[in-house]
Amino acid sequence: MKFQSIQDAIKQEKGKVAIRGWVYRERKSNQFMFLVVRDSSNIIQCVLKKEKTDDKTWEAADKLLIESSVEVEGTIKEDKRAPTGYEIEISKLNIIHYAEPFPITKDQSVEFLADNRHLWLRSRKMTAILKIRSTVFGAIHEYFRENGFYEYQSPMFQSIQCEGGSTLFEVKYFQEKTYLAQTWQLYAEPAIFALEKIYTIAPSFRAEKSKTSRHLTEYWHAEMEVAWENFDEIIDHGEGLIKHIVKRVLEKNQEDLKILERDTKKLEPTIHKKFPRITYDEALKLLEKQGIKIPWGKDLRTVEEDKLSDLFDTPIAVTHYPKKVKAFYMKEEDKNPKVVRGVDFIAPEHYGEVIGGSERESDEKKIIQRLKEEGENIEEYKFYLDTRKYGSVPHGGFGMGIERVISWICGLDNIKDSIPFPRTPLRFKP
Ligand code: 4AD
Ligand code: MG
């Protein structure tokens, strides 16, 4: 017989089926053996009846431990008591591999699960998250490709900082040193003169020493850069991208969201409502009404972002931050050079900044001045400054932290569960 997924077998509802997978639960008595089998699609209860089974098969099955791999043929029927409402009565059992006692059992510590991450990936929770993650990556590609963007790649070894020297990972590069990419940006801007609209999905590296539920040292970054578009159009893309991702997950991953016990009603407004766009100054006023007074010029911290997000049920775009809290490449606002055309998208429900972007400064002199203020060696930035010498055009872009978006969509407590093997200040193994 041809194997089918457990989900397809359940859909078939009755008759002969053949499935394969791993023993998820097992319970044995003198007369019956219940094996709950899982594959990537679902789980199903299978029953072996002693009276209908030869001794050899019965004895072989008796030795099965959790996570053993098996092939099962049998007859499926509805059974309200079974975990997914159906049961297969086994007529043929083929044992592919006897698992050793599986180290992961109930109620283990977070640390133990992290040490055994390679095994914990099989849990229903992680499987559901990984499926949603796959949808999110697919949706990002769809959004950009449907909107005329080319996929483009930057190097991961980079000689200069873009997002501040303090979070650079230094690597030995033969006899010299270089850094791991914090962002593709400085290597993306040169390419808009060739391709105009570009995007990427790539890892970014940040040596963030703080242990938080929002920071990884290696995360996946969806970035875009576009020529000719103005600040509002760049923000439109951020909003369009987030809407498209959430829409796709709600279409494709209802079962997974159920496993995660995610209240999907909280995600609906993101698809249907326009995201509020507020300036930094307006944000300060809103915070003041909440009893939080921040002196003008200070960056918004996590607590303040959370307070703001409490006021809305969709992501919000906060714009026009003070120049001195933002990166050197952000464009000064014409009417008010103390602020820049930079934007942070803050997710609802305390998931923080999911997108950071800006229109780019086009004036080479201003960029040089700000780099000098940061103590940078201008020589190293020569290739980047060339972008402002030969047909400079208005342009801009943003970066989206994919794990932050996944954490929010899945309703996770910690960003670590949004990526298969999280890298944090305290852990880079297994
Ligand atoms: O705000 P950031 O630093 O912006 C940039 O890197 C720009 N160069 C992007 C661009 O314009 N092309 O980072 C972008 C996003 C943040 O909004 C956040 O969602 C995510 O990347 N991010 C992290 N995610 C997980 N762990 C970390 N340590 C992160 N640091 C930033
Ligand atoms: Mg940022």
Short mmCIF file of C-alpha atoms and ligand atoms in Angstrom, two decimals:
data_model
loop_
_atom_site.label_atom_id
_atom_site.label_comp_id
_atom_site.label_asym_id
_atom_site.label_seq_id
_atom_site.Cartn_x
_atom_site.Cartn_y
_atom_site.Cartn_z
CA MET A 1 0.00 0.00 0.00
CA LYS A 2 1.04 3.59 -0.61
CA PHE A 3 1.70 5.62 2.54
CA GLN A 4 -0.33 8.69 3.17
CA SER A 5 0.03 11.45 5.73
CA ILE A 6 -1.83 10.97 8.99
CA GLN A 7 -3.86 14.05 8.16
CA ASP A 8 -4.94 12.54 4.83
CA ALA A 9 -5.78 9.25 6.54
CA ILE A 10 -8.02 11.10 8.99
CA LYS A 11 -9.67 12.95 6.10
CA GLN A 12 -10.39 9.59 4.47
CA GLU A 13 -12.45 8.70 7.61
CA LYS A 14 -12.86 4.98 6.87
CA GLY A 15 -11.38 2.01 5.09
CA LYS A 16 -7.79 0.85 4.58
CA VAL A 17 -4.95 3.25 5.31
CA ALA A 18 -1.15 3.09 5.52
CA ILE A 19 0.80 5.62 7.57
CA ARG A 20 4.30 5.95 8.96
CA GLY A 21 5.87 7.99 11.70
CA TRP A 22 7.10 7.94 15.28
CA VAL A 23 5.54 6.55 18.43
CA TYR A 24 4.25 9.56 20.33
CA ARG A 25 2.55 7.77 23.22
CA GLU A 26 2.16 4.10 24.05
CA ARG A 27 -0.06 2.26 26.49
CA LYS A 28 -0.17 -1.50 26.86
CA SER A 29 -2.49 -4.03 28.47
CA ASN A 30 -2.86 -7.79 28.14
CA GLN A 31 -5.32 -7.51 25.31
CA PHE A 32 -4.61 -4.18 23.64
CA MET A 33 -1.68 -2.01 22.72
CA PHE A 34 -2.38 1.61 21.97
CA LEU A 35 0.23 3.45 19.95
CA VAL A 36 -0.30 7.10 19.20
CA VAL A 37 1.75 7.72 16.09
CA ARG A 38 2.81 11.15 14.87
CA ASP A 39 4.11 12.41 11.57
CA SER A 40 4.63 15.97 10.40
CA SER A 41 0.93 16.35 9.65
CA ASN A 42 -0.85 15.14 12.82
CA ILE A 43 -1.13 12.34 15.40
CA ILE A 44 -3.41 9.32 15.41
CA GLN A 45 -4.20 6.53 17.82
CA CYS A 46 -3.47 3.02 16.51
CA VAL A 47 -4.60 -0.10 18.29
CA LEU A 48 -3.14 -3.58 18.13
CA LYS A 49 -5.49 -6.34 19.34
CA LYS A 50 -3.87 -9.42 20.83
CA GLU A 51 -6.57 -11.79 19.59
CA LYS A 52 -5.96 -10.67 16.01
CA THR A 53 -2.15 -10.50 16.15
CA ASP A 54 0.44 -13.25 15.79
CA ASP A 55 2.81 -13.73 18.73
CA LYS A 56 5.89 -12.51 16.87
CA THR A 57 4.30 -9.13 16.02
CA TRP A 58 2.88 -8.79 19.53
CA GLU A 59 6.28 -9.39 21.14
CA ALA A 60 8.01 -7.04 18.72
CA ALA A 61 5.46 -4.31 19.42
CA ASP A 62 5.78 -4.87 23.16
CA LYS A 63 9.38 -3.62 22.99
CA LEU A 64 8.44 -0.33 21.31
CA LEU A 65 9.40 2.80 23.22
CA ILE A 66 8.44 6.37 22.51
CA GLU A 67 10.02 7.84 19.34
CA SER A 68 10.52 4.44 17.71
CA SER A 69 9.78 4.68 14.01
CA VAL A 70 7.05 2.49 12.54
CA GLU A 71 4.97 1.79 9.47
CA VAL A 72 1.33 0.93 10.08
CA GLU A 73 -1.35 -0.53 7.85
CA GLY A 74 -4.90 -0.95 9.04
CA THR A 75 -8.48 0.19 9.03
CA ILE A 76 -9.42 3.64 10.16
CA LYS A 77 -12.68 4.58 11.86
CA GLU A 78 -14.09 7.38 13.92
CA ASP A 79 -13.49 7.04 17.67
CA LYS A 80 -14.49 9.93 19.89
CA ARG A 81 -12.15 8.78 22.69
CA ALA A 82 -9.02 8.93 20.52
CA PRO A 83 -6.94 12.13 20.71
CA THR A 84 -7.71 13.25 17.17
CA GLY A 85 -11.13 11.56 16.91
CA TYR A 86 -10.03 8.60 14.77
CA GLU A 87 -8.36 5.26 15.38
CA ILE A 88 -6.54 2.80 13.16
CA GLU A 89 -6.90 -0.89 13.94
CA ILE A 90 -3.51 -2.25 12.97
CA SER A 91 -3.38 -5.17 10.54
CA LYS A 92 0.31 -4.84 9.70
CA LEU A 93 3.05 -3.30 11.84
CA ASN A 94 6.53 -2.78 10.48
CA ILE A 95 9.11 -1.56 12.99
CA ILE A 96 11.76 0.56 11.31
CA HIS A 97 13.82 1.45 14.38
CA TYR A 98 13.63 0.72 18.10
CA ALA A 99 14.27 3.98 19.93
CA GLU A 100 16.37 4.06 23.07
CA PRO A 101 14.58 5.52 26.11
CA PHE A 102 13.76 9.08 25.03
CA PRO A 103 15.39 11.60 27.38
CA ILE A 104 12.59 14.14 27.13
CA THR A 105 9.72 13.33 29.44
CA LYS A 106 7.14 15.50 31.13
CA ASP A 107 7.99 18.54 33.24
CA GLN A 108 11.58 19.09 32.29
CA SER A 109 13.43 22.32 32.90
CA VAL A 110 13.90 24.95 30.23
CA GLU A 111 17.65 24.34 30.40
CA PHE A 112 17.26 20.60 29.86
CA LEU A 113 15.04 21.22 26.86
CA ALA A 114 17.59 23.69 25.47
CA ASP A 115 20.39 21.13 25.88
CA ASN A 116 18.20 18.66 24.01
CA ARG A 117 16.92 21.12 21.45
CA HIS A 118 17.66 18.67 18.63
CA LEU A 119 15.12 16.28 20.18
CA TRP A 120 12.70 18.91 21.46
CA LEU A 121 12.10 20.03 17.86
CA ARG A 122 9.81 16.98 17.60
CA SER A 123 7.40 18.32 20.21
CA ARG A 124 3.97 19.34 19.02
CA LYS A 125 4.63 22.90 20.15
CA MET A 126 7.89 23.22 18.20
CA THR A 127 6.42 21.46 15.17
CA ALA A 128 3.53 23.95 15.10
CA ILE A 129 5.90 26.92 15.43
CA LEU A 130 8.19 25.60 12.71
CA LYS A 131 5.24 25.23 10.34
CA ILE A 132 4.17 28.81 11.01
CA ARG A 133 7.77 29.90 10.52
CA SER A 134 7.75 28.25 7.11
CA THR A 135 4.56 30.11 6.17
CA VAL A 136 6.10 33.40 7.31
CA PHE A 137 9.22 32.92 5.17
CA GLY A 138 7.07 31.97 2.17
CA ALA A 139 4.84 35.00 2.68
CA ILE A 140 7.82 37.38 2.75
CA HIS A 141 9.05 36.05 -0.59
CA GLU A 142 5.52 36.31 -2.00
CA TYR A 143 4.99 39.88 -0.86
CA PHE A 144 8.20 41.21 -2.33
CA ARG A 145 8.12 39.21 -5.54
CA GLU A 146 4.48 40.16 -6.19
CA ASN A 147 5.46 43.80 -5.73
CA GLY A 148 8.27 43.76 -8.27
CA PHE A 149 11.29 43.33 -6.00
CA TYR A 150 14.39 41.36 -6.97
CA GLU A 151 15.93 39.03 -4.40
CA TYR A 152 19.51 40.17 -3.76
CA GLN A 153 22.25 39.05 -1.35
CA SER A 154 24.83 40.96 0.65
CA PRO A 155 28.03 39.50 2.14
CA MET A 156 27.99 38.18 5.71
CA PHE A 157 31.63 39.17 6.31
CA GLN A 158 31.59 42.95 6.49
CA SER A 159 34.33 45.44 7.29
CA ILE A 160 32.16 48.24 8.75
CA GLN A 161 29.37 48.79 11.23
CA CYS A 162 25.93 50.02 10.28
CA GLU A 163 23.93 49.69 13.49
CA GLY A 164 26.53 50.71 16.06
CA GLY A 165 29.94 49.27 16.85
CA SER A 166 28.97 47.89 20.24
CA THR A 167 26.96 44.97 18.83
CA LEU A 168 29.47 43.87 16.19
CA PHE A 169 30.71 40.30 16.25
CA GLU A 170 34.39 40.35 15.41
CA VAL A 171 35.77 37.40 13.46
CA LYS A 172 39.30 36.44 12.68
CA TYR A 173 39.77 36.64 8.93
CA PHE A 174 43.09 34.93 8.30
CA GLN A 175 45.62 37.49 9.58
CA GLU A 176 43.08 40.28 9.79
CA LYS A 177 39.77 40.92 11.48
CA THR A 178 36.34 41.55 10.09
CA TYR A 179 32.75 41.45 11.35
CA LEU A 180 29.58 39.44 10.88
CA ALA A 181 26.71 41.28 9.17
CA GLN A 182 24.38 43.31 11.38
CA THR A 183 22.30 44.17 8.33
CA TRP A 184 22.60 44.01 4.57
CA GLN A 185 21.97 47.71 4.24
CA LEU A 186 25.31 49.24 3.32
CA TYR A 187 25.77 46.57 0.66
CA ALA A 188 22.16 46.85 -0.52
CA GLU A 189 22.12 50.58 -1.15
CA PRO A 190 24.74 50.27 -3.95
CA ALA A 191 22.50 47.72 -5.71
CA ILE A 192 19.38 49.87 -5.97
CA PHE A 193 21.21 51.77 -8.72
CA ALA A 194 21.12 48.54 -10.70
CA LEU A 195 17.88 46.85 -9.60
CA GLU A 196 15.84 49.68 -7.98
CA LYS A 197 13.70 47.38 -5.79
CA ILE A 198 15.42 44.65 -3.83
CA TYR A 199 14.84 42.42 -0.81
CA THR A 200 16.54 39.66 1.08
CA ILE A 201 16.01 37.10 3.81
CA ALA A 202 19.29 36.43 5.58
CA PRO A 203 20.78 35.95 9.03
CA SER A 204 21.98 39.02 10.93
CA PHE A 205 24.29 38.95 13.90
CA ARG A 206 24.23 41.17 16.96
CA ALA A 207 26.50 40.84 19.94
CA GLU A 208 23.75 41.95 22.32
CA LYS A 209 24.93 40.99 25.76
CA SER A 210 21.62 41.62 27.45
CA LYS A 211 19.47 38.60 28.17
CA THR A 212 15.98 39.57 27.06
CA SER A 213 12.98 37.74 25.66
CA ARG A 214 13.36 39.71 22.39
CA HIS A 215 17.00 39.44 21.44
CA LEU A 216 18.95 36.74 19.69
CA THR A 217 22.60 37.01 18.71
CA GLU A 218 21.76 35.39 15.37
CA TYR A 219 18.40 36.21 13.85
CA TRP A 220 16.77 36.14 10.43
CA HIS A 221 16.32 39.50 8.86
CA ALA A 222 13.94 40.35 6.01
CA GLU A 223 15.22 43.55 4.48
CA MET A 224 14.20 45.73 1.56
CA GLU A 225 15.70 48.72 -0.17
CA VAL A 226 14.01 50.77 -2.84
CA ALA A 227 14.93 53.67 -5.13
CA TRP A 228 12.71 56.69 -5.84
CA GLU A 229 10.12 55.98 -3.14
CA ASN A 230 9.42 58.47 -0.38
CA PHE A 231 9.20 57.87 3.36
CA ASP A 232 5.44 57.18 3.36
CA GLU A 233 5.75 54.65 0.56
CA ILE A 234 8.47 52.82 2.48
CA ILE A 235 6.16 52.67 5.51
CA ASP A 236 3.36 51.40 3.23
CA HIS A 237 5.58 48.45 2.33
CA GLY A 238 6.20 47.66 5.99
CA GLU A 239 2.48 47.66 6.64
CA GLY A 240 1.75 45.67 3.48
CA LEU A 241 4.36 43.07 4.37
CA ILE A 242 3.09 42.52 7.92
CA LYS A 243 -0.52 42.32 6.74
CA HIS A 244 0.40 39.76 4.08
CA ILE A 245 2.32 37.58 6.55
CA VAL A 246 -0.48 37.55 9.14
CA LYS A 247 -3.10 36.89 6.46
CA ARG A 248 -1.18 33.89 5.12
CA VAL A 249 -0.61 32.40 8.59
CA LEU A 250 -4.32 32.74 9.42
CA GLU A 251 -5.16 31.03 6.12
CA LYS A 252 -2.69 28.18 6.42
CA ASN A 253 -1.94 27.54 10.08
CA GLN A 254 -5.22 27.46 12.02
CA GLU A 255 -4.44 24.00 13.40
CA ASP A 256 -0.98 25.05 14.52
CA LEU A 257 -2.28 28.22 16.17
CA LYS A 258 -4.77 26.01 18.03
CA ILE A 259 -1.98 23.77 19.30
CA LEU A 260 -0.23 26.94 20.54
CA GLU A 261 -3.51 28.10 22.13
CA ARG A 262 -3.14 31.41 20.32
CA ASP A 263 -6.15 33.72 20.46
CA THR A 264 -6.36 34.48 16.74
CA LYS A 265 -8.94 37.23 17.28
CA LYS A 266 -6.06 39.36 18.46
CA LEU A 267 -4.41 39.02 15.04
CA GLU A 268 -7.48 39.90 12.95
CA PRO A 269 -7.31 43.71 13.30
CA THR A 270 -3.82 43.67 11.79
CA ILE A 271 -5.26 42.42 8.51
CA HIS A 272 -8.28 44.71 8.37
CA LYS A 273 -7.29 47.97 9.98
CA LYS A 274 -4.88 50.63 8.83
CA PHE A 275 -1.88 50.84 11.16
CA PRO A 276 -1.75 54.09 13.12
CA ARG A 277 1.26 56.26 12.20
CA ILE A 278 2.40 58.54 14.96
CA THR A 279 5.44 60.71 15.39
CA TYR A 280 7.87 60.35 18.27
CA ASP A 281 6.47 63.63 19.67
CA GLU A 282 2.94 62.23 19.58
CA ALA A 283 4.19 59.05 21.21
CA LEU A 284 5.63 61.09 24.08
CA LYS A 285 2.25 62.81 24.53
CA LEU A 286 0.41 59.49 24.58
CA LEU A 287 2.86 58.15 27.14
CA GLU A 288 2.49 61.24 29.28
CA LYS A 289 -1.25 60.60 29.41
CA GLN A 290 -0.36 57.14 30.73
CA GLY A 291 1.71 58.74 33.44
CA ILE A 292 5.10 58.20 31.83
CA LYS A 293 7.15 61.33 31.29
CA ILE A 294 10.15 61.04 28.96
CA PRO A 295 12.45 63.98 28.29
CA TRP A 296 12.51 64.84 24.58
CA GLY A 297 15.52 63.26 22.93
CA LYS A 298 15.56 59.98 24.83
CA ASP A 299 14.98 56.78 22.90
CA LEU A 300 11.89 54.71 23.69
CA ARG A 301 12.76 51.72 25.84
CA THR A 302 11.01 48.38 26.00
CA VAL A 303 8.71 49.49 28.82
CA GLU A 304 7.61 52.52 26.86
CA GLU A 305 7.08 50.57 23.66
CA ASP A 306 4.95 48.14 25.65
CA LYS A 307 2.88 50.95 27.15
CA LEU A 308 2.29 52.36 23.66
CA SER A 309 1.35 48.98 22.24
CA ASP A 310 -1.32 48.65 24.97
CA LEU A 311 -3.17 51.52 23.31
CA PHE A 312 -3.59 49.77 19.94
CA ASP A 313 -4.73 46.43 18.52
CA THR A 314 -2.53 46.55 15.39
CA PRO A 315 1.15 47.31 14.93
CA ILE A 316 1.89 51.02 14.95
CA ALA A 317 4.51 52.97 13.00
CA VAL A 318 6.39 55.50 15.11
CA THR A 319 8.26 58.05 13.00
CA HIS A 320 10.52 61.10 13.29
CA TYR A 321 12.75 60.08 16.17
CA PRO A 322 15.42 62.45 17.45
CA LYS A 323 18.45 62.27 15.17
CA LYS A 324 20.87 61.46 17.96
CA VAL A 325 19.16 58.19 18.95
CA LYS A 326 19.10 56.85 15.39
CA ALA A 327 21.69 55.58 12.91
CA PHE A 328 23.97 57.83 10.84
CA TYR A 329 22.28 57.06 7.52
CA MET A 330 18.77 58.27 8.33
CA LYS A 331 17.54 61.33 6.45
CA GLU A 332 17.07 64.58 8.32
CA GLU A 333 13.55 65.95 8.17
CA ASP A 334 13.59 69.07 5.94
CA LYS A 335 11.40 71.11 8.24
CA ASN A 336 13.05 70.00 11.45
CA PRO A 337 16.66 68.77 11.24
CA LYS A 338 16.59 67.59 14.88
CA VAL A 339 14.53 64.57 13.81
CA VAL A 340 15.01 61.93 11.12
CA ARG A 341 12.73 60.14 8.70
CA GLY A 342 13.13 56.90 10.55
CA VAL A 343 10.36 54.49 11.49
CA ASP A 344 9.93 51.71 14.02
CA PHE A 345 6.96 49.38 13.78
CA ILE A 346 5.88 48.32 17.26
CA ALA A 347 3.88 45.10 17.44
CA PRO A 348 0.82 44.72 19.68
CA GLU A 349 0.78 42.71 22.92
CA HIS A 350 4.26 43.70 24.06
CA TYR A 351 6.19 42.10 21.20
CA GLY A 352 8.20 45.26 20.62
CA GLU A 353 9.94 46.61 17.54
CA VAL A 354 9.39 44.29 14.59
CA ILE A 355 10.58 46.65 11.84
CA GLY A 356 13.19 49.40 11.77
CA GLY A 357 13.61 51.50 8.66
CA SER A 358 14.16 54.93 7.18
CA GLU A 359 14.52 57.15 4.20
CA ARG A 360 18.27 57.44 3.63
CA GLU A 361 20.29 60.62 3.93
CA SER A 362 21.27 61.68 0.42
CA ASP A 363 23.70 64.44 1.39
CA GLU A 364 27.19 62.94 1.49
CA LYS A 365 28.53 65.73 3.72
CA LYS A 366 25.92 65.08 6.38
CA ILE A 367 26.70 61.36 6.39
CA ILE A 368 30.42 62.06 6.74
CA GLN A 369 29.78 64.45 9.60
CA ARG A 370 27.67 61.96 11.48
CA LEU A 371 30.14 59.13 10.94
CA LYS A 372 32.88 61.37 12.29
CA GLU A 373 30.77 62.16 15.33
CA GLU A 374 30.55 58.42 15.94
CA GLY A 375 34.35 58.15 15.67
CA GLU A 376 34.33 56.11 12.46
CA ASN A 377 37.18 55.95 9.94
CA ILE A 378 35.71 57.56 6.81
CA GLU A 379 38.20 55.70 4.55
CA GLU A 380 36.43 52.42 5.36
CA TYR A 381 33.10 53.87 4.19
CA LYS A 382 34.41 55.06 0.84
CA PHE A 383 32.52 52.45 -1.16
CA TYR A 384 29.30 53.38 0.61
CA LEU A 385 29.81 57.11 0.13
CA ASP A 386 30.23 56.51 -3.61
CA THR A 387 26.49 55.78 -3.71
CA ARG A 388 25.97 59.50 -3.07
CA LYS A 389 28.34 60.61 -5.85
CA TYR A 390 26.96 59.06 -9.03
CA GLY A 391 23.28 59.75 -9.62
CA SER A 392 22.09 59.71 -6.02
CA VAL A 393 18.30 59.37 -5.79
CA PRO A 394 15.78 59.45 -2.94
CA HIS A 395 15.67 55.97 -1.47
CA GLY A 396 15.13 54.00 1.68
CA GLY A 397 14.29 50.67 3.19
CA PHE A 398 13.72 48.66 6.31
CA GLY A 399 14.58 45.49 8.14
CA MET A 400 12.10 43.16 9.81
CA GLY A 401 13.13 40.82 12.61
CA ILE A 402 11.49 37.60 11.47
CA GLU A 403 11.70 35.88 14.88
CA ARG A 404 10.03 38.88 16.54
CA VAL A 405 7.15 38.59 14.07
CA ILE A 406 6.89 34.83 14.59
CA SER A 407 6.93 35.28 18.39
CA TRP A 408 4.07 37.76 18.15
CA ILE A 409 1.99 35.70 15.72
CA CYS A 410 2.48 32.55 17.80
CA GLY A 411 2.05 34.38 21.11
CA LEU A 412 5.36 33.04 22.49
CA ASP A 413 6.81 33.98 25.88
CA ASN A 414 10.34 34.05 24.56
CA ILE A 415 11.86 34.69 21.13
CA LYS A 416 14.03 31.57 21.57
CA ASP A 417 11.18 29.27 20.58
CA SER A 418 10.68 31.02 17.24
CA ILE A 419 13.93 29.62 15.77
CA PRO A 420 15.13 25.99 15.67
CA PHE A 421 18.51 26.49 17.37
CA PRO A 422 18.51 29.83 19.20
CA ARG A 423 21.78 31.65 19.75
CA THR A 424 21.86 33.90 22.80
CA PRO A 425 24.62 35.42 24.93
CA LEU A 426 24.62 32.29 27.08
CA ARG A 427 24.09 29.60 24.48
CA PHE A 428 25.45 28.67 21.08
CA LYS A 429 25.19 24.85 21.41
CA PRO A 430 23.97 22.39 20.26
O1 4AD B 1 16.34 48.32 13.74
P1 4AD B 1 17.47 47.56 13.13
O2 4AD B 1 18.78 47.56 13.84
O3 4AD B 1 17.62 48.15 11.66
C1 4AD B 1 18.55 47.76 10.75
O4 4AD B 1 19.36 46.86 10.88
C2 4AD B 1 18.43 48.48 9.43
N1 4AD B 1 19.75 48.52 8.80
C3 4AD B 1 17.43 47.76 8.59
C4 4AD B 1 17.27 48.37 7.23
O5 4AD B 1 16.84 49.52 7.16
N2 4AD B 1 17.60 47.64 6.20
O6 4AD B 1 17.04 46.05 12.93
C5 4AD B 1 15.89 45.74 12.17
C6 4AD B 1 14.98 44.80 12.94
C7 4AD B 1 14.46 45.34 14.27
O7 4AD B 1 13.33 46.14 14.08
C8 4AD B 1 14.13 44.06 15.01
O8 4AD B 1 12.85 43.59 14.65
C9 4AD B 1 15.16 43.09 14.49
O9 4AD B 1 15.69 43.62 13.30
N3 4AD B 1 16.25 42.88 15.44
C10 4AD B 1 16.43 41.76 16.18
N4 4AD B 1 15.72 40.62 16.26
C11 4AD B 1 16.16 39.66 17.09
N5 4AD B 1 17.28 39.77 17.84
C12 4AD B 1 18.03 40.91 17.81
N6 4AD B 1 19.13 41.00 18.54
C13 4AD B 1 17.60 41.96 16.94
N7 4AD B 1 18.10 43.19 16.64
C14 4AD B 1 17.26 43.72 15.74
MG MG B 2 15.85 49.52 15.36
#
